[in-house]
mmCIF file of N, CA and C in Angstrom:
data_model
loop_
_atom_site.group_PDB
_atom_site.id
_atom_site.type_symbol
_atom_site.label_atom_id
_atom_site.label_comp_id
_atom_site.label_asym_id
_atom_site.label_seq_id
_atom_site.Cartn_x
_atom_site.Cartn_y
_atom_site.Cartn_z
ATOM 1 N N MET A 9 63.174 100.401 90.150
ATOM 2 C CA MET A 9 61.977 101.159 90.315
ATOM 3 C C MET A 9 62.217 102.275 91.366
ATOM 4 N N THR A 10 61.537 103.457 91.043
ATOM 5 C CA THR A 10 61.672 104.586 91.915
ATOM 6 C C THR A 10 60.262 105.104 92.338
ATOM 7 N N LEU A 11 60.193 105.789 93.446
ATOM 8 C CA LEU A 11 59.003 106.248 93.920
ATOM 9 C C LEU A 11 59.285 107.698 94.501
ATOM 10 N N ALA A 12 58.504 108.638 93.966
ATOM 11 C CA ALA A 12 58.488 110.074 94.276
ATOM 12 C C ALA A 12 57.725 110.219 95.521
ATOM 13 N N CYS A 13 58.287 111.020 96.532
ATOM 14 C CA CYS A 13 57.434 111.313 97.810
ATOM 15 C C CYS A 13 57.896 112.653 98.370
ATOM 16 N N THR A 14 57.057 113.053 99.288
ATOM 17 C CA THR A 14 57.271 114.381 99.956
ATOM 18 C C THR A 14 57.425 114.027 101.395
ATOM 19 N N VAL A 15 58.350 114.638 102.137
ATOM 20 C CA VAL A 15 58.616 114.313 103.499
ATOM 21 C C VAL A 15 58.117 115.580 104.352
ATOM 22 N N TYR A 16 57.438 115.287 105.351
ATOM 23 C CA TYR A 16 56.839 116.352 106.210
ATOM 24 C C TYR A 16 57.310 116.245 107.635
ATOM 25 N N ARG A 17 57.701 117.349 108.345
ATOM 26 C CA ARG A 17 58.024 117.160 109.840
ATOM 27 C C ARG A 17 56.735 117.411 110.625
ATOM 28 N N CYS A 18 56.435 116.774 111.531
ATOM 29 C CA CYS A 18 55.344 116.699 112.387
ATOM 30 C C CYS A 18 55.529 117.591 113.656
ATOM 31 N N ALA A 19 54.844 118.574 113.820
ATOM 32 C CA ALA A 19 54.930 119.516 114.987
ATOM 33 C C ALA A 19 54.853 119.027 116.261
ATOM 34 N N LYS A 20 53.982 118.015 116.477
ATOM 35 C CA LYS A 20 53.608 117.546 117.830
ATOM 36 C C LYS A 20 54.637 116.514 118.421
ATOM 37 N N GLN A 21 55.497 115.990 117.638
ATOM 38 C CA GLN A 21 56.455 115.028 118.072
ATOM 39 C C GLN A 21 57.750 115.178 117.487
ATOM 40 N N GLU A 22 58.758 115.468 118.298
ATOM 41 C CA GLU A 22 60.180 115.775 117.786
ATOM 42 C C GLU A 22 60.615 114.410 117.093
ATOM 43 N N ASP A 23 61.335 114.602 116.001
ATOM 44 C CA ASP A 23 61.862 113.626 115.190
ATOM 45 C C ASP A 23 60.822 112.709 114.526
ATOM 46 N N LEU A 24 59.587 113.212 114.271
ATOM 47 C CA LEU A 24 58.595 112.331 113.725
ATOM 48 C C LEU A 24 58.441 112.974 112.293
ATOM 49 N N TYR A 25 58.578 112.215 111.232
ATOM 50 C CA TYR A 25 58.389 112.600 109.841
ATOM 51 C C TYR A 25 57.359 111.729 109.210
ATOM 52 N N LEU A 26 56.674 112.402 108.284
ATOM 53 C CA LEU A 26 55.629 111.634 107.571
ATOM 54 C C LEU A 26 56.107 111.662 106.089
ATOM 55 N N TYR A 27 56.050 110.449 105.406
ATOM 56 C CA TYR A 27 56.485 110.332 104.049
ATOM 57 C C TYR A 27 55.029 110.088 103.291
ATOM 58 N N LEU A 28 54.875 110.856 102.282
ATOM 59 C CA LEU A 28 53.755 110.766 101.425
ATOM 60 C C LEU A 28 54.081 110.645 100.104
ATOM 61 N N ARG A 29 53.259 109.785 99.323
ATOM 62 C CA ARG A 29 53.469 109.612 97.863
ATOM 63 C C ARG A 29 53.303 110.979 97.230
ATOM 64 N N GLU A 30 53.909 111.166 96.113
ATOM 65 C CA GLU A 30 53.855 112.378 95.360
ATOM 66 C C GLU A 30 52.366 112.610 94.906
ATOM 67 N N GLY A 31 51.950 113.807 95.056
ATOM 68 C CA GLY A 31 50.509 114.160 94.632
ATOM 69 C C GLY A 31 49.520 113.794 95.809
ATOM 70 N N LEU A 32 49.908 113.268 96.749
ATOM 71 C CA LEU A 32 48.892 113.005 97.897
ATOM 72 C C LEU A 32 48.844 114.223 98.739
ATOM 73 N N ASP A 33 47.631 114.798 98.967
ATOM 74 C CA ASP A 33 47.435 115.911 99.745
ATOM 75 C C ASP A 33 47.359 115.642 101.209
ATOM 76 N N PRO A 34 48.120 116.119 102.148
ATOM 77 C CA PRO A 34 48.083 115.804 103.600
ATOM 78 C C PRO A 34 46.764 116.018 104.189
ATOM 79 N N LYS A 35 45.964 116.934 103.558
ATOM 80 C CA LYS A 35 44.581 117.270 104.072
ATOM 81 C C LYS A 35 43.658 115.984 103.904
ATOM 82 N N THR A 36 44.008 115.006 103.075
ATOM 83 C CA THR A 36 43.183 113.860 102.802
ATOM 84 C C THR A 36 43.464 112.802 103.834
ATOM 85 N N LEU A 37 44.426 112.998 104.765
ATOM 86 C CA LEU A 37 44.778 111.966 105.683
ATOM 87 C C LEU A 37 43.740 111.748 106.791
ATOM 88 N N PRO A 38 43.501 110.567 107.464
ATOM 89 C CA PRO A 38 42.589 110.490 108.541
ATOM 90 C C PRO A 38 42.871 111.453 109.630
ATOM 91 N N GLU A 39 41.798 111.949 110.111
ATOM 92 C CA GLU A 39 41.854 113.040 111.172
ATOM 93 C C GLU A 39 42.646 112.526 112.357
ATOM 94 N N PRO A 40 42.537 111.272 112.935
ATOM 95 C CA PRO A 40 43.334 110.906 113.955
ATOM 96 C C PRO A 40 44.901 110.995 113.716
ATOM 97 N N LEU A 41 45.270 110.657 112.508
ATOM 98 C CA LEU A 41 46.671 110.928 112.101
ATOM 99 C C LEU A 41 47.120 112.446 112.218
ATOM 100 N N LEU A 42 46.324 113.185 111.441
ATOM 101 C CA LEU A 42 46.529 114.619 111.609
ATOM 102 C C LEU A 42 46.576 115.304 112.928
ATOM 103 N N GLN A 43 45.790 114.720 113.939
ATOM 104 C CA GLN A 43 45.765 115.194 115.318
ATOM 105 C C GLN A 43 47.056 114.807 115.926
ATOM 106 N N ARG A 44 47.495 113.586 115.729
ATOM 107 C CA ARG A 44 48.677 113.150 116.329
ATOM 108 C C ARG A 44 49.982 113.849 115.790
ATOM 109 N N ALA A 45 49.894 114.198 114.510
ATOM 110 C CA ALA A 45 51.046 114.779 113.784
ATOM 111 C C ALA A 45 51.227 116.265 114.162
ATOM 112 N N GLY A 46 50.013 116.846 114.380
ATOM 113 C CA GLY A 46 49.949 118.236 114.376
ATOM 114 C C GLY A 46 50.213 119.022 113.169
ATOM 115 N N ARG A 47 50.808 120.167 113.126
ATOM 116 C CA ARG A 47 51.086 121.048 111.919
ATOM 117 C C ARG A 47 52.217 120.251 111.214
ATOM 118 N N LEU A 48 51.902 120.111 109.873
ATOM 119 C CA LEU A 48 52.998 119.403 109.018
ATOM 120 C C LEU A 48 53.755 120.568 108.210
ATOM 121 N N THR A 49 54.930 120.454 108.258
ATOM 122 C CA THR A 49 55.813 121.273 107.528
ATOM 123 C C THR A 49 56.624 120.505 106.447
ATOM 124 N N GLU A 50 56.509 120.853 105.162
ATOM 125 C CA GLU A 50 57.230 120.195 104.114
ATOM 126 C C GLU A 50 58.726 120.465 104.238
ATOM 127 N N VAL A 51 59.377 119.324 104.365
ATOM 128 C CA VAL A 51 60.863 119.374 104.560
ATOM 129 C C VAL A 51 61.693 119.272 103.207
ATOM 130 N N MET A 52 61.098 118.128 102.406
ATOM 131 C CA MET A 52 61.878 117.961 101.186
ATOM 132 C C MET A 52 60.982 117.028 100.263
ATOM 133 N N LYS A 53 61.479 116.851 98.969
ATOM 134 C CA LYS A 53 60.916 115.987 97.947
ATOM 135 C C LYS A 53 62.054 115.082 97.743
ATOM 136 N N LEU A 54 61.674 113.656 97.662
ATOM 137 C CA LEU A 54 62.758 112.707 97.390
ATOM 138 C C LEU A 54 62.122 111.798 96.301
ATOM 139 N N GLN A 55 63.175 111.210 95.577
ATOM 140 C CA GLN A 55 62.989 110.247 94.669
ATOM 141 C C GLN A 55 63.570 108.913 95.293
ATOM 142 N N LEU A 56 62.644 107.898 95.869
ATOM 143 C CA LEU A 56 63.267 106.756 96.573
ATOM 144 C C LEU A 56 63.397 105.830 95.493
ATOM 145 N N SER A 57 64.479 105.043 95.898
ATOM 146 C CA SER A 57 64.861 103.672 95.161
ATOM 147 C C SER A 57 65.458 102.750 96.175
ATOM 148 N N PRO A 58 65.400 101.549 95.864
ATOM 149 C CA PRO A 58 66.106 100.533 96.724
ATOM 150 C C PRO A 58 67.479 100.774 97.063
ATOM 151 N N GLN A 59 68.183 101.467 96.177
ATOM 152 C CA GLN A 59 69.600 101.847 96.339
ATOM 153 C C GLN A 59 69.920 103.066 97.285
ATOM 154 N N ARG A 60 68.887 103.945 97.479
ATOM 155 C CA ARG A 60 68.981 105.064 98.248
ATOM 156 C C ARG A 60 68.952 104.709 99.771
ATOM 157 N N LYS A 61 69.798 105.506 100.491
ATOM 158 C CA LYS A 61 69.922 105.298 101.898
ATOM 159 C C LYS A 61 69.162 106.431 102.512
ATOM 160 N N LEU A 62 68.369 106.145 103.592
ATOM 161 C CA LEU A 62 67.689 107.176 104.526
ATOM 162 C C LEU A 62 68.329 107.057 105.800
ATOM 163 N N ALA A 63 68.440 108.133 106.514
ATOM 164 C CA ALA A 63 69.165 108.238 107.879
ATOM 165 C C ALA A 63 68.509 107.467 108.871
ATOM 166 N N ARG A 64 67.152 107.521 109.127
ATOM 167 C CA ARG A 64 66.481 106.926 110.122
ATOM 168 C C ARG A 64 65.593 105.630 109.860
ATOM 169 N N VAL A 65 65.272 105.560 108.592
ATOM 170 C CA VAL A 65 64.386 104.471 108.281
ATOM 171 C C VAL A 65 64.893 103.538 107.211
ATOM 172 N N ASP A 66 64.268 102.346 107.039
ATOM 173 C CA ASP A 66 64.792 101.470 105.881
ATOM 174 C C ASP A 66 63.823 101.926 104.664
ATOM 175 N N VAL A 67 64.537 102.307 103.596
ATOM 176 C CA VAL A 67 63.935 102.756 102.365
ATOM 177 C C VAL A 67 63.011 101.754 101.762
ATOM 178 N N GLY A 68 63.338 100.474 101.825
ATOM 179 C CA GLY A 68 62.549 99.446 101.338
ATOM 180 C C GLY A 68 61.110 99.449 102.090
ATOM 181 N N LYS A 69 61.188 99.587 103.478
ATOM 182 C CA LYS A 69 59.829 99.629 104.160
ATOM 183 C C LYS A 69 59.048 100.957 103.753
ATOM 184 N N VAL A 70 59.682 101.927 103.680
ATOM 185 C CA VAL A 70 59.043 103.210 103.213
ATOM 186 C C VAL A 70 58.373 102.912 101.906
ATOM 187 N N MET A 71 59.067 102.438 100.903
ATOM 188 C CA MET A 71 58.558 102.351 99.554
ATOM 189 C C MET A 71 57.397 101.259 99.658
ATOM 190 N N GLU A 72 57.527 100.273 100.428
ATOM 191 C CA GLU A 72 56.560 99.238 100.450
ATOM 192 C C GLU A 72 55.073 99.874 101.042
ATOM 193 N N ARG A 73 55.370 100.633 102.083
ATOM 194 C CA ARG A 73 54.205 101.233 102.751
ATOM 195 C C ARG A 73 53.544 102.433 102.010
ATOM 196 N N LEU A 74 54.353 103.106 101.142
ATOM 197 C CA LEU A 74 53.723 104.169 100.383
ATOM 198 C C LEU A 74 52.845 103.626 99.242
#
């Protein structure tokens, strides 16, 4: 199983990244989350799978929560 997502860097907090399912517009996120994150900058698009390694987070948890 694979899952396409887009990764955004959050301006308000260093080293905070937001993973969104492919096709999900960040503008549709809850306002409190957008305020906490600040300006979002697209960093990359990824194809997640259980075999893929991510540097700072567990790929299984990311896939489960997306």
